[in-house]
Amino acid sequence: MKRRSATLVAAPWLFTVGFFLLWEIACRAFKVSSFVLPPPSLIFAAMGQFAGPLTYHSLHTLWMTLAGFGLAILFGLLLGIALGASRLVQVGTYPLLIGFNAIPKVAVVPILVIWFGVGWLPPVLTAFLISFFPIVVNVATGIATIEPETEDVLRALGASKWDIVRKVGIPRSMPYFFGSLKVAITLAYVGSVIGEYNASNVGVGNLMARASADFNVPLLFAALMALAILGVVIYLLTVWVERRMTGWAQRSNFAAA
Amino acid sequence: MAGVRAPFVALDDVTHVYPGAEDGAPAVESLSLAVGEGEFVAIVGPSGCGKSTVMKLATGLQFPVLGTVTVAGERVTAPVKLAGMAFQNPTMLPWRTTLQNLLLPLEIVEPHRSAIRRRKAEYVAKAEGLLTQVGLKGQGERYPWQLSGGMQQRASLCRALIHEPKLLMLDEPFGALDAFTREELWCVIRDLHAARGVTVVLVTHDLREATFLADRIFCMSARPGRIVAERVVDLARPRDLEVTYTPAFVGIVQELRAHIAQARIAA
Ligand SMILES: Nc1ncnc2c1ncn2[C@@H]1O[C@H](COP(=O)(O)OP(=O)(O)OP(=O)(O)O)[C@@H](O)[C@H]1O
Ligand SMILES: [Mg+2]
């Protein structure tokens, strides 16, 4: 029993190290040009060499992502509550929302550049635009699916619509909300990097745009690696917050079993 | 003794069609019943006959297409604000502790609503008192999902009672419980009714339960629901569980069973 859990703890590390080892071996065995696919050793070397700029740009990207994500949470909660609480708002805004969600957000970046120029706003707004939708949908679902009997109990006490949304709808939509954050944060991250790539002078996206113009392939991959690490950190943070906030929703052993 | 008092809840020639009903067929049709203040009535009938619908009509959660509903002398045009309800499903909120669940009605009903901060300690004491009465002493800090089904059902009863409602609506509250727990809770309800003089409407499938608890029992026909029989239970109060083995009790249960069987055949 004890040994099995130790294996489980070690497994992610073993698989990760194994993955890079395979990559390294494959690059050497097949003599892949480092211009096409640099081996991990070269990438890590580049990460060391460019540690300063990588950190600087990563922090900027993190900042852009969190700003856009914060906006998405604020707006997503408000719109989600409105949609969940009011059938009228839900039916009325449905075509608009679906239409808006269908637009690939990359296509919006040029418009953002025209409006706001090159700078921090386009990445933040791209992150926001791309990530609020899942939050809205999840919060609205959580509120709209209140059990009719719970609603009856409260209405028979004279509770207003808003009372029911506040006392039941919002708390019960929290697991949906935090669940959607895991999706939204990943999307926001994609959005900010796209925004930086096209319309910023800083950030990992911008660093990659410049590295690719210079054909600096190891730096390009080093930046990718930095994105991966940062992405994992952001994701884990969201999961941690979710666990902290909605312990009551994880009362079943289903996921653990 | 029933029927002498002015009716507290009255449904007068009521027909109800749910807006969502595909066939537009009424759930209840030309149904009349009256409940006196402080009276305990039970409603029995085949499944799907409209018992829950009667509950919703009487509390203003649904409005009839024909006929009138009156509660406490006033025509019902909005949810009545004085009812406590409990269902087969305990509907406790899982993110609140049992005690916090009990306090929920007080956060909604005036005058408690505006006083909830000031009088918190008093309300908590009251909730704990109720929990003790139903045999849940010291369970208030646990979450409802950490309690057994029967315990949750008891808590749900407490929640229905905490704001001292004039009207208690119970829709198959013991449906999901085992026979022993059920009989135990019958006694809890019996004592609460005796102590507070609250008007109770109980929907149930269990004819023994109806006979043990109620002053009067209404039998409903199959859908569309109507009252096909009314039986006054003249067993002396206070009743205890022994009474369920007396011939008089068994006679009433059998009589009710015959009514229900007939209602089902008619369908
Ligand atoms: N929200 C609703 N929309 C449409 N039809 C409904 C709705 N609720 C109930 N009905 C219909 O009204 C009829 C009566 O339902 P009701 O829930 O009152 O039955 P019941 O007597 O409580 O049944 P049970 O004993 O199984 O709980 C049923 O035929 C049901 O299909
Ligand atoms: Mg029912």
Coordinates of C-alpha atoms and ligand atoms in Angstrom, one line a residue:
Chain A
M1 CA 0.0 0.0 0.0
K2 CA 2.7 2.4 1.1
R3 CA 4.9 1.5 -1.8
R4 CA 2.1 1.9 -4.3
S5 CA 1.4 5.5 -3.2
A6 CA 5.2 6.3 -3.4
T7 CA 5.1 5.1 -7.0
L8 CA 2.2 7.3 -7.6
V9 CA 4.0 10.3 -6.2
A10 CA 7.1 9.5 -8.3
A11 CA 5.3 8.7 -11.5
P12 CA 4.7 12.3 -12.8
W13 CA 8.5 13.1 -12.3
L14 CA 9.6 9.8 -13.9
F15 CA 7.4 10.3 -16.9
T16 CA 8.5 13.9 -17.4
V17 CA 12.2 13.1 -17.2
G18 CA 11.6 10.1 -19.5
F19 CA 9.9 12.3 -22.0
F20 CA 12.9 14.7 -22.2
L21 CA 15.3 11.8 -22.3
L22 CA 13.5 10.2 -25.2
W23 CA 13.5 13.5 -27.0
E24 CA 17.2 14.0 -26.4
I25 CA 18.0 10.5 -27.6
A26 CA 15.8 10.8 -30.7
C27 CA 17.4 14.1 -31.7
R28 CA 20.9 12.6 -31.4
A29 CA 20.1 9.3 -32.9
F30 CA 18.4 10.7 -36.0
K31 CA 20.8 13.7 -36.1
V32 CA 17.9 16.2 -36.2
S33 CA 19.1 19.6 -37.1
S34 CA 18.9 21.9 -34.0
F35 CA 17.4 24.4 -36.4
V36 CA 14.3 22.2 -36.8
L37 CA 14.0 20.6 -33.4
P38 CA 16.7 21.5 -30.8
P39 CA 17.4 18.8 -28.2
P40 CA 16.3 19.5 -24.6
S41 CA 19.9 20.0 -23.6
L42 CA 20.2 23.0 -26.0
I43 CA 16.9 24.4 -24.9
F44 CA 17.8 24.2 -21.3
A45 CA 21.1 25.9 -22.1
A46 CA 19.2 28.6 -24.0
M47 CA 16.9 29.0 -20.9
G48 CA 20.0 29.5 -18.8
Q49 CA 21.5 31.9 -21.2
F50 CA 18.3 34.0 -21.6
A51 CA 17.2 33.6 -18.0
G52 CA 17.0 37.3 -17.4
P53 CA 14.8 38.3 -20.3
L54 CA 12.7 35.1 -20.0
T55 CA 11.9 35.8 -16.4
Y56 CA 11.1 39.5 -17.3
H57 CA 8.8 38.6 -20.2
S58 CA 7.2 35.7 -18.3
L59 CA 6.3 38.0 -15.5
H60 CA 4.8 40.4 -17.9
T61 CA 2.7 37.6 -19.6
L62 CA 1.6 36.4 -16.2
W63 CA 0.5 39.9 -15.3
M64 CA -1.4 40.3 -18.6
T65 CA -3.1 36.9 -18.2
L66 CA -4.2 37.7 -14.6
A67 CA -5.5 41.1 -15.5
G68 CA -7.6 39.7 -18.4
F69 CA -8.6 36.8 -16.3
G70 CA -9.7 39.1 -13.5
L71 CA -11.8 41.1 -15.9
A72 CA -13.3 37.9 -17.2
I73 CA -14.2 36.7 -13.7
L74 CA -15.9 40.0 -12.8
F75 CA -17.8 40.3 -16.1
G76 CA -18.5 36.5 -16.3
L77 CA -20.0 36.4 -12.8
L78 CA -22.2 39.4 -13.4
L79 CA -23.4 38.3 -16.7
G80 CA -23.8 34.7 -15.5
I81 CA -25.9 35.7 -12.6
A82 CA -28.1 37.9 -14.8
L83 CA -28.5 35.0 -17.3
G84 CA -29.2 32.4 -14.6
A85 CA -31.7 34.6 -12.7
S86 CA -33.7 36.0 -15.6
R87 CA -35.2 33.9 -18.4
L88 CA -35.7 37.1 -20.3
V89 CA -32.0 38.1 -20.3
Q90 CA -31.2 34.4 -21.1
V91 CA -33.4 34.2 -24.1
G92 CA -32.7 37.7 -25.3
T93 CA -28.9 37.5 -25.3
Y94 CA -28.6 33.9 -26.5
P95 CA -28.0 34.6 -30.2
L96 CA -25.6 37.4 -29.4
L97 CA -23.6 35.3 -27.0
I98 CA -23.4 32.3 -29.3
G99 CA -22.4 34.6 -32.2
F100 CA -19.8 36.3 -30.1
N101 CA -18.3 33.1 -28.9
A102 CA -18.1 31.7 -32.4
I103 CA -15.7 34.5 -33.5
P104 CA -12.1 33.3 -33.3
K105 CA -10.6 35.9 -30.9
V106 CA -7.3 36.2 -32.9
A107 CA -9.4 38.0 -35.5
V108 CA -10.3 40.6 -32.9
V109 CA -6.6 41.5 -32.2
P110 CA -6.2 43.8 -35.3
I111 CA -9.2 45.8 -34.2
L112 CA -7.8 46.1 -30.7
V113 CA -4.6 47.4 -32.2
I114 CA -6.5 50.0 -34.2
W115 CA -8.4 51.1 -31.1
F116 CA -5.7 51.0 -28.5
G117 CA -2.4 50.8 -30.4
V118 CA 0.4 48.5 -29.5
G119 CA 0.8 48.1 -25.7
W120 CA -0.6 46.3 -22.7
L121 CA -4.3 46.7 -23.5
P122 CA -4.6 44.4 -26.5
P123 CA -3.1 41.4 -24.6
V124 CA -5.3 42.0 -21.6
L125 CA -8.4 42.5 -23.6
T126 CA -7.7 39.4 -25.8
A127 CA -7.3 37.4 -22.6
F128 CA -10.5 38.7 -21.3
L129 CA -12.5 38.2 -24.5
I130 CA -11.4 34.7 -25.0
S131 CA -11.9 33.5 -21.4
F132 CA -15.2 35.0 -20.1
F133 CA -17.5 32.8 -22.0
P134 CA -17.1 29.5 -20.0
I135 CA -17.5 31.4 -16.8
V136 CA -20.8 33.0 -17.9
V137 CA -22.2 29.6 -19.1
N138 CA -21.2 27.8 -16.0
V139 CA -22.4 30.4 -13.5
A140 CA -25.7 30.7 -15.4
T141 CA -26.2 26.9 -15.4
G142 CA -25.5 26.7 -11.7
I143 CA -28.1 29.3 -10.9
A144 CA -30.7 28.1 -13.4
T145 CA -30.6 24.5 -12.1
I146 CA -31.8 25.3 -8.6
E147 CA -33.9 22.3 -7.4
P148 CA -37.6 23.3 -7.7
E149 CA -38.3 22.0 -4.2
T150 CA -35.6 24.2 -2.6
E151 CA -37.1 27.1 -4.5
D152 CA -40.6 26.2 -3.3
V153 CA -39.4 26.1 0.3
L154 CA -38.0 29.6 0.0
R155 CA -40.9 31.1 -2.0
A156 CA -43.4 29.8 0.5
L157 CA -41.5 31.9 3.1
G158 CA -42.0 35.0 0.9
A159 CA -38.4 35.1 -0.5
S160 CA -37.9 37.3 -3.5
K161 CA -36.2 36.2 -6.7
W162 CA -33.1 38.0 -5.6
D163 CA -33.2 36.3 -2.2
I164 CA -33.2 32.9 -3.9
V165 CA -30.4 33.8 -6.3
R166 CA -28.3 35.2 -3.4
K167 CA -29.0 32.4 -0.8
V168 CA -29.1 29.4 -3.1
G169 CA -28.2 30.2 -6.7
I170 CA -24.9 31.9 -6.2
P171 CA -23.5 29.5 -3.6
R172 CA -24.6 26.4 -5.5
S173 CA -23.1 27.8 -8.8
M174 CA -19.7 28.1 -7.1
P175 CA -18.4 24.6 -8.0
Y176 CA -19.5 25.3 -11.6
F177 CA -17.8 28.6 -11.4
F178 CA -14.5 27.3 -10.0
G179 CA -14.6 24.4 -12.5
S180 CA -14.9 26.9 -15.3
L181 CA -11.9 28.9 -14.0
K182 CA -9.7 26.0 -14.9
V183 CA -10.8 26.3 -18.5
A184 CA -10.9 30.1 -18.4
I185 CA -7.4 30.6 -17.0
T186 CA -5.9 28.4 -19.8
L187 CA -7.9 30.3 -22.4
A188 CA -6.8 33.7 -20.9
Y189 CA -3.2 32.6 -21.1
V190 CA -3.6 31.7 -24.8
G191 CA -5.3 35.1 -25.3
S192 CA -2.6 37.1 -23.6
V193 CA 0.2 35.4 -25.6
I194 CA -1.7 35.9 -28.9
G195 CA -2.2 39.5 -27.9
E196 CA 1.5 40.0 -27.1
Y197 CA 2.6 38.2 -30.2
N198 CA 0.7 40.6 -32.4
A199 CA 0.4 43.8 -30.5
S200 CA 2.9 44.3 -27.7
N201 CA 6.5 45.2 -27.1
V202 CA 7.0 42.9 -24.1
G203 CA 5.8 39.5 -22.9
V204 CA 6.7 36.0 -23.9
G205 CA 4.5 36.3 -27.0
N206 CA 6.4 39.2 -28.2
L207 CA 9.7 37.6 -27.3
M208 CA 8.7 34.7 -29.5
A209 CA 7.7 36.9 -32.3
R210 CA 11.2 38.5 -32.2
A211 CA 13.0 35.2 -31.8
S212 CA 11.2 33.8 -34.8
A213 CA 12.1 36.8 -36.9
D214 CA 15.7 36.2 -35.9
F215 CA 15.5 32.5 -36.6
N216 CA 16.7 32.0 -33.0
V217 CA 15.2 28.5 -32.7
P218 CA 16.7 27.6 -29.3
L219 CA 15.3 30.8 -27.8
L220 CA 11.9 30.1 -29.4
F221 CA 11.8 26.7 -27.7
A222 CA 13.1 28.1 -24.4
A223 CA 10.2 30.6 -24.5
L224 CA 7.8 27.7 -25.2
M225 CA 9.2 25.9 -22.2
A226 CA 8.8 29.0 -20.1
L227 CA 5.2 29.2 -21.3
A228 CA 4.6 25.6 -20.3
I229 CA 6.0 26.0 -16.8
L230 CA 4.1 29.2 -16.3
G231 CA 0.9 27.6 -17.6
V232 CA 1.3 24.7 -15.2
V233 CA 1.8 27.0 -12.2
I234 CA -1.2 29.1 -13.1
Y235 CA -3.4 26.0 -13.5
L236 CA -2.3 24.5 -10.2
L237 CA -3.0 27.8 -8.5
T238 CA -6.6 27.7 -9.8
V239 CA -7.1 24.1 -8.8
W240 CA -5.8 25.0 -5.3
V241 CA -8.2 27.9 -5.0
E242 CA -11.1 25.6 -6.2
R243 CA -10.3 23.0 -3.5
R244 CA -10.2 25.7 -0.9
M245 CA -13.5 27.3 -1.8
T246 CA -15.8 24.5 -2.6
G247 CA -14.9 21.6 -0.3
W248 CA -18.6 20.8 0.3
A249 CA -19.0 20.0 -3.4
Q250 CA -16.3 17.3 -3.3
R251 CA -18.1 15.2 -0.7
S252 CA -18.4 12.2 -2.9
N253 CA -15.5 9.8 -3.2
F254 CA -16.2 9.3 -6.9
A255 CA -13.1 11.2 -8.2
A256 CA -10.8 9.7 -5.5
A257 CA -11.9 6.1 -6.1
Chain B
M1 CA -64.6 19.1 16.4
A2 CA -63.3 19.8 12.9
G3 CA -65.4 21.9 10.5
V4 CA -66.7 24.0 13.4
R5 CA -63.9 26.4 13.1
A6 CA -63.7 28.9 10.3
P7 CA -61.5 27.5 7.5
F8 CA -57.9 28.6 7.7
V9 CA -57.1 27.2 4.3
A10 CA -59.8 26.8 1.7
L11 CA -59.7 25.6 -1.9
D12 CA -63.0 26.3 -3.5
D13 CA -63.9 24.5 -6.8
V14 CA -60.3 24.7 -7.9
T15 CA -59.1 23.6 -11.3
H16 CA -55.4 23.8 -12.2
V17 CA -53.5 23.2 -15.4
Y18 CA -49.7 23.4 -15.4
P19 CA -48.4 25.9 -18.0
G20 CA -45.9 23.2 -19.0
A21 CA -48.4 20.4 -19.4
E22 CA -48.2 19.1 -23.0
D23 CA -51.8 17.8 -23.3
G24 CA -53.2 20.8 -21.4
A25 CA -55.1 18.4 -19.2
P26 CA -55.8 19.6 -15.7
A27 CA -53.8 18.2 -12.8
V28 CA -56.7 18.8 -10.4
E29 CA -60.3 19.6 -11.4
S30 CA -63.2 21.1 -9.4
L31 CA -61.5 20.3 -6.1
S32 CA -62.7 21.8 -2.9
L33 CA -61.4 21.3 0.6
A34 CA -61.2 23.3 3.8
V35 CA -58.8 23.1 6.7
G36 CA -59.6 24.6 10.1
E37 CA -57.1 26.6 12.1
G38 CA -55.0 24.3 14.2
E39 CA -56.3 21.2 12.4
F40 CA -54.2 18.4 11.2
V41 CA -55.4 17.0 7.8
A42 CA -53.9 14.4 5.6
I43 CA -54.3 14.0 1.9
V44 CA -54.0 10.5 0.3
G45 CA -54.5 9.3 -3.2
P46 CA -52.9 7.4 -6.1
S47 CA -49.5 8.6 -7.4
G48 CA -49.7 11.5 -9.8
C49 CA -53.2 12.5 -8.7
G50 CA -52.3 16.0 -7.8
K51 CA -51.5 15.9 -4.1
S52 CA -48.3 18.0 -4.5
T53 CA -50.3 20.3 -6.7
V54 CA -52.8 20.9 -3.9
M55 CA -49.9 21.9 -1.7
K56 CA -48.6 24.3 -4.2
L57 CA -52.0 25.9 -4.7
A58 CA -52.6 26.3 -1.0
T59 CA -49.2 28.1 -0.6
G60 CA -49.5 30.3 -3.6
L61 CA -46.7 28.7 -5.5
Q62 CA -49.2 28.0 -8.3
F63 CA -52.4 29.7 -9.1
P64 CA -55.5 27.9 -10.3
V65 CA -57.1 28.6 -13.6
L66 CA -60.5 28.3 -12.1
G67 CA -61.8 28.7 -8.5
T68 CA -60.3 30.5 -5.5
V69 CA -57.8 29.7 -2.8
T70 CA -58.1 31.5 0.5
V71 CA -55.6 31.3 3.4
A72 CA -56.2 33.1 6.7
G73 CA -59.2 34.9 5.3
E74 CA -57.4 36.3 2.3
R75 CA -57.5 35.4 -1.3
V76 CA -54.1 34.0 -2.3
T77 CA -52.5 36.0 -5.2
A78 CA -48.8 35.6 -4.2
P79 CA -46.8 33.0 -2.3
V80 CA -48.2 33.0 1.3
K81 CA -45.5 34.2 3.6
L82 CA -46.4 32.1 6.6
A83 CA -45.9 28.5 5.5
G84 CA -43.2 26.1 6.5
M85 CA -42.6 23.3 4.0
A86 CA -40.8 19.9 4.1
F87 CA -40.6 17.4 1.3
Q88 CA -39.6 13.8 0.8
N89 CA -36.2 15.1 -0.3
P90 CA -34.8 17.1 2.7
T91 CA -33.5 19.9 0.4
M92 CA -30.8 21.0 2.8
L93 CA -28.2 23.3 1.4
P94 CA -24.9 21.4 1.4
W95 CA -22.7 24.4 1.8
R96 CA -24.3 25.4 5.1
T97 CA -24.0 23.5 8.3
T98 CA -27.2 22.0 9.7
L99 CA -27.6 24.9 12.1
Q100 CA -27.1 27.5 9.3
N101 CA -29.7 25.6 7.3
L102 CA -32.1 26.0 10.1
L103 CA -31.5 29.7 10.3
L104 CA -32.3 30.2 6.6
P105 CA -36.0 30.9 7.0
L106 CA -35.1 33.6 9.6
E107 CA -32.9 35.3 7.0
I108 CA -36.0 35.6 4.8
V109 CA -39.1 36.1 7.0
E110 CA -39.8 39.4 8.6
P111 CA -39.4 40.5 11.4
H112 CA -36.5 38.1 11.9
R113 CA -34.8 39.1 8.7
S114 CA -34.0 42.6 9.9
A115 CA -33.0 41.3 13.3
I116 CA -30.9 38.4 12.3
R117 CA -27.6 40.1 13.3
R118 CA -28.8 41.6 16.5
R119 CA -30.6 38.5 17.8
K120 CA -28.3 35.9 16.3
A121 CA -27.6 34.3 19.7
E122 CA -31.2 34.0 20.5
Y123 CA -32.0 32.4 17.1
V124 CA -29.1 30.0 17.4
A125 CA -30.4 28.9 20.8
K126 CA -33.8 28.4 19.3
A127 CA -32.5 26.3 16.5
E128 CA -30.5 24.2 19.0
G129 CA -33.7 23.8 21.0
L130 CA -35.5 22.5 18.0
L131 CA -32.7 20.1 17.1
T132 CA -32.8 18.7 20.7
Q133 CA -36.6 18.2 20.4
V134 CA -36.2 16.0 17.3
G135 CA -33.3 14.1 18.8
L136 CA -30.4 15.9 17.0
K137 CA -28.8 17.5 20.0
G138 CA -25.3 18.7 19.2
Q139 CA -25.5 17.9 15.4
G140 CA -25.9 21.5 14.4
E141 CA -22.2 22.0 13.4
R142 CA -22.2 19.1 11.1
Y143 CA -23.0 19.4 7.4
P144 CA -26.3 17.9 6.2
W145 CA -24.5 15.5 4.0
Q146 CA -22.7 14.1 7.0
L147 CA -26.0 13.2 8.5
S148 CA -28.1 10.1 7.7
G149 CA -31.3 10.4 5.6
G150 CA -33.5 10.3 8.7
M151 CA -31.4 12.9 10.5
Q152 CA -31.6 15.2 7.5
Q153 CA -35.3 14.7 7.4
R154 CA -35.6 15.7 11.1
A155 CA -33.4 18.8 10.4
S156 CA -35.7 19.7 7.5
L157 CA -38.7 19.5 9.8
C158 CA -36.9 21.9 12.2
R159 CA -36.2 24.3 9.3
A160 CA -39.9 24.2 8.4
L161 CA -40.8 25.1 12.0
I162 CA -38.1 27.6 13.1
H163 CA -40.0 30.8 12.1
E164 CA -43.1 29.5 13.9
P165 CA -45.3 29.3 10.8
K166 CA -49.0 29.2 11.1
L167 CA -49.2 26.6 8.4
L168 CA -47.0 23.5 8.0
M169 CA -47.0 21.7 4.7
L170 CA -45.5 18.3 4.6
D171 CA -45.2 16.5 1.3
E172 CA -44.4 12.8 1.9
P173 CA -41.8 13.9 4.4
F174 CA -41.1 10.3 5.6
G175 CA -41.4 8.6 2.2
A176 CA -37.7 7.7 2.1
L177 CA -37.3 6.5 5.6
D178 CA -37.4 3.0 7.2
A179 CA -40.4 2.0 9.3
F180 CA -38.8 2.5 12.7
T181 CA -37.5 6.0 12.0
R182 CA -40.8 6.8 10.4
E183 CA -42.8 5.9 13.5
E184 CA -40.4 7.8 15.6
L185 CA -40.9 10.9 13.5
W186 CA -44.6 10.5 13.6
C187 CA -44.4 11.0 17.3
V188 CA -42.1 14.1 16.8
I189 CA -44.7 15.6 14.5
R190 CA -47.6 14.7 16.8
D191 CA -45.9 16.4 19.7
L192 CA -45.0 19.5 17.7
H193 CA -48.5 19.8 16.5
A194 CA -49.9 19.4 20.0
A195 CA -47.5 21.9 21.5
R196 CA -47.8 24.7 18.9
G197 CA -51.4 24.4 17.6
V198 CA -50.0 24.8 14.1
T199 CA -52.2 23.9 11.1
V200 CA -50.7 21.0 9.3
V201 CA -51.4 19.6 5.9
L202 CA -49.7 16.2 5.3
V203 CA -49.5 14.5 2.0
T204 CA -48.7 10.8 2.3
H205 CA -48.9 7.4 0.7
D206 CA -48.9 5.7 4.0
L207 CA -52.5 5.2 5.2
R208 CA -51.4 4.3 8.7
E209 CA -49.4 7.5 8.9
A210 CA -52.4 9.5 7.8
T211 CA -54.7 7.8 10.3
F212 CA -52.2 8.1 13.2
L213 CA -51.6 11.8 12.7
A214 CA -54.6 13.4 11.2
D215 CA -57.9 14.8 12.5
R216 CA -59.3 14.4 9.0
I217 CA -58.2 12.6 5.9
F218 CA -59.1 13.5 2.3
C219 CA -58.9 10.8 -0.4
M220 CA -58.2 12.0 -3.9
S221 CA -59.2 10.4 -7.2
A222 CA -56.7 9.6 -10.0
R223 CA -55.8 12.5 -12.3
P224 CA -57.5 14.9 -12.7
G225 CA -57.6 15.0 -8.9
R226 CA -60.8 15.5 -6.9
I227 CA -61.7 14.8 -3.4
V228 CA -63.7 11.5 -3.5
A229 CA -63.9 10.9 0.2
E230 CA -63.4 12.6 3.5
R231 CA -62.9 10.7 6.8
V232 CA -62.8 12.2 10.2
V233 CA -60.5 10.3 12.5
D234 CA -62.2 10.3 15.8
L235 CA -59.4 8.5 17.8
A236 CA -58.7 10.3 21.0
R237 CA -55.6 12.4 21.4
P238 CA -52.9 12.2 22.6
R239 CA -52.5 9.0 20.5
D240 CA -49.5 6.8 21.0
L241 CA -48.2 4.1 18.7
E242 CA -50.2 1.4 20.5
V243 CA -53.4 2.9 18.9
T244 CA -52.2 1.6 15.5
Y245 CA -53.1 -1.9 16.6
T246 CA -56.6 -1.2 17.8
P247 CA -59.6 -2.4 15.7
A248 CA -60.9 1.1 15.3
F249 CA -57.6 2.2 13.7
V250 CA -57.3 -0.8 11.5
G251 CA -60.9 -0.2 10.4
I252 CA -60.1 3.3 9.3
V253 CA -57.0 2.2 7.4
Q254 CA -59.0 -0.5 5.6
E255 CA -61.8 1.9 4.7
L256 CA -59.2 4.3 3.2
R257 CA -57.6 1.5 1.3
A258 CA -60.9 0.7 -0.3
H259 CA -61.3 4.3 -1.4
I260 CA -57.9 4.4 -3.0
A261 CA -58.4 1.1 -4.7
Q262 CA -61.6 2.4 -6.2
A263 CA -59.9 5.6 -7.3
R264 CA -57.3 3.6 -9.1
I265 CA -59.8 1.4 -10.8
A266 CA -61.8 4.4 -11.9
A267 CA -58.7 5.8 -13.7
Ligands
LIG1 N1 -44.4 21.4 -13.2 C1 -45.3 20.6 -13.8 N2 -45.5 20.8 -15.2 C2 -46.4 20.0 -15.8 N3 -47.1 19.1 -15.2 C3 -46.9 18.8 -13.9 C4 -46.0 19.6 -13.2 N4 -46.0 19.1 -11.9 C5 -46.9 18.1 -11.9 N5 -47.5 17.9 -13.1 C6 -48.5 16.9 -13.4 O1 -49.6 17.1 -12.6 C7 -50.1 15.9 -12.1 C8 -50.2 15.9 -10.6 O2 -48.8 16.0 -10.1 P1 -48.5 16.0 -8.6 O3 -47.1 16.2 -8.4 O4 -49.4 17.0 -7.9 O5 -48.9 14.5 -8.2 P2 -48.8 13.8 -6.8 O6 -50.2 13.4 -6.4 O7 -48.1 14.6 -5.8 O8 -48.0 12.5 -7.1 P3 -47.0 11.7 -6.2 O9 -47.8 11.0 -5.2 O10 -46.3 10.7 -7.1 O11 -46.0 12.7 -5.6 C9 -49.2 14.8 -12.7 O12 -49.9 14.1 -13.6 C10 -48.0 15.5 -13.2 O13 -47.6 14.9 -14.4
MG2 MG -46.1 14.6 -4.9

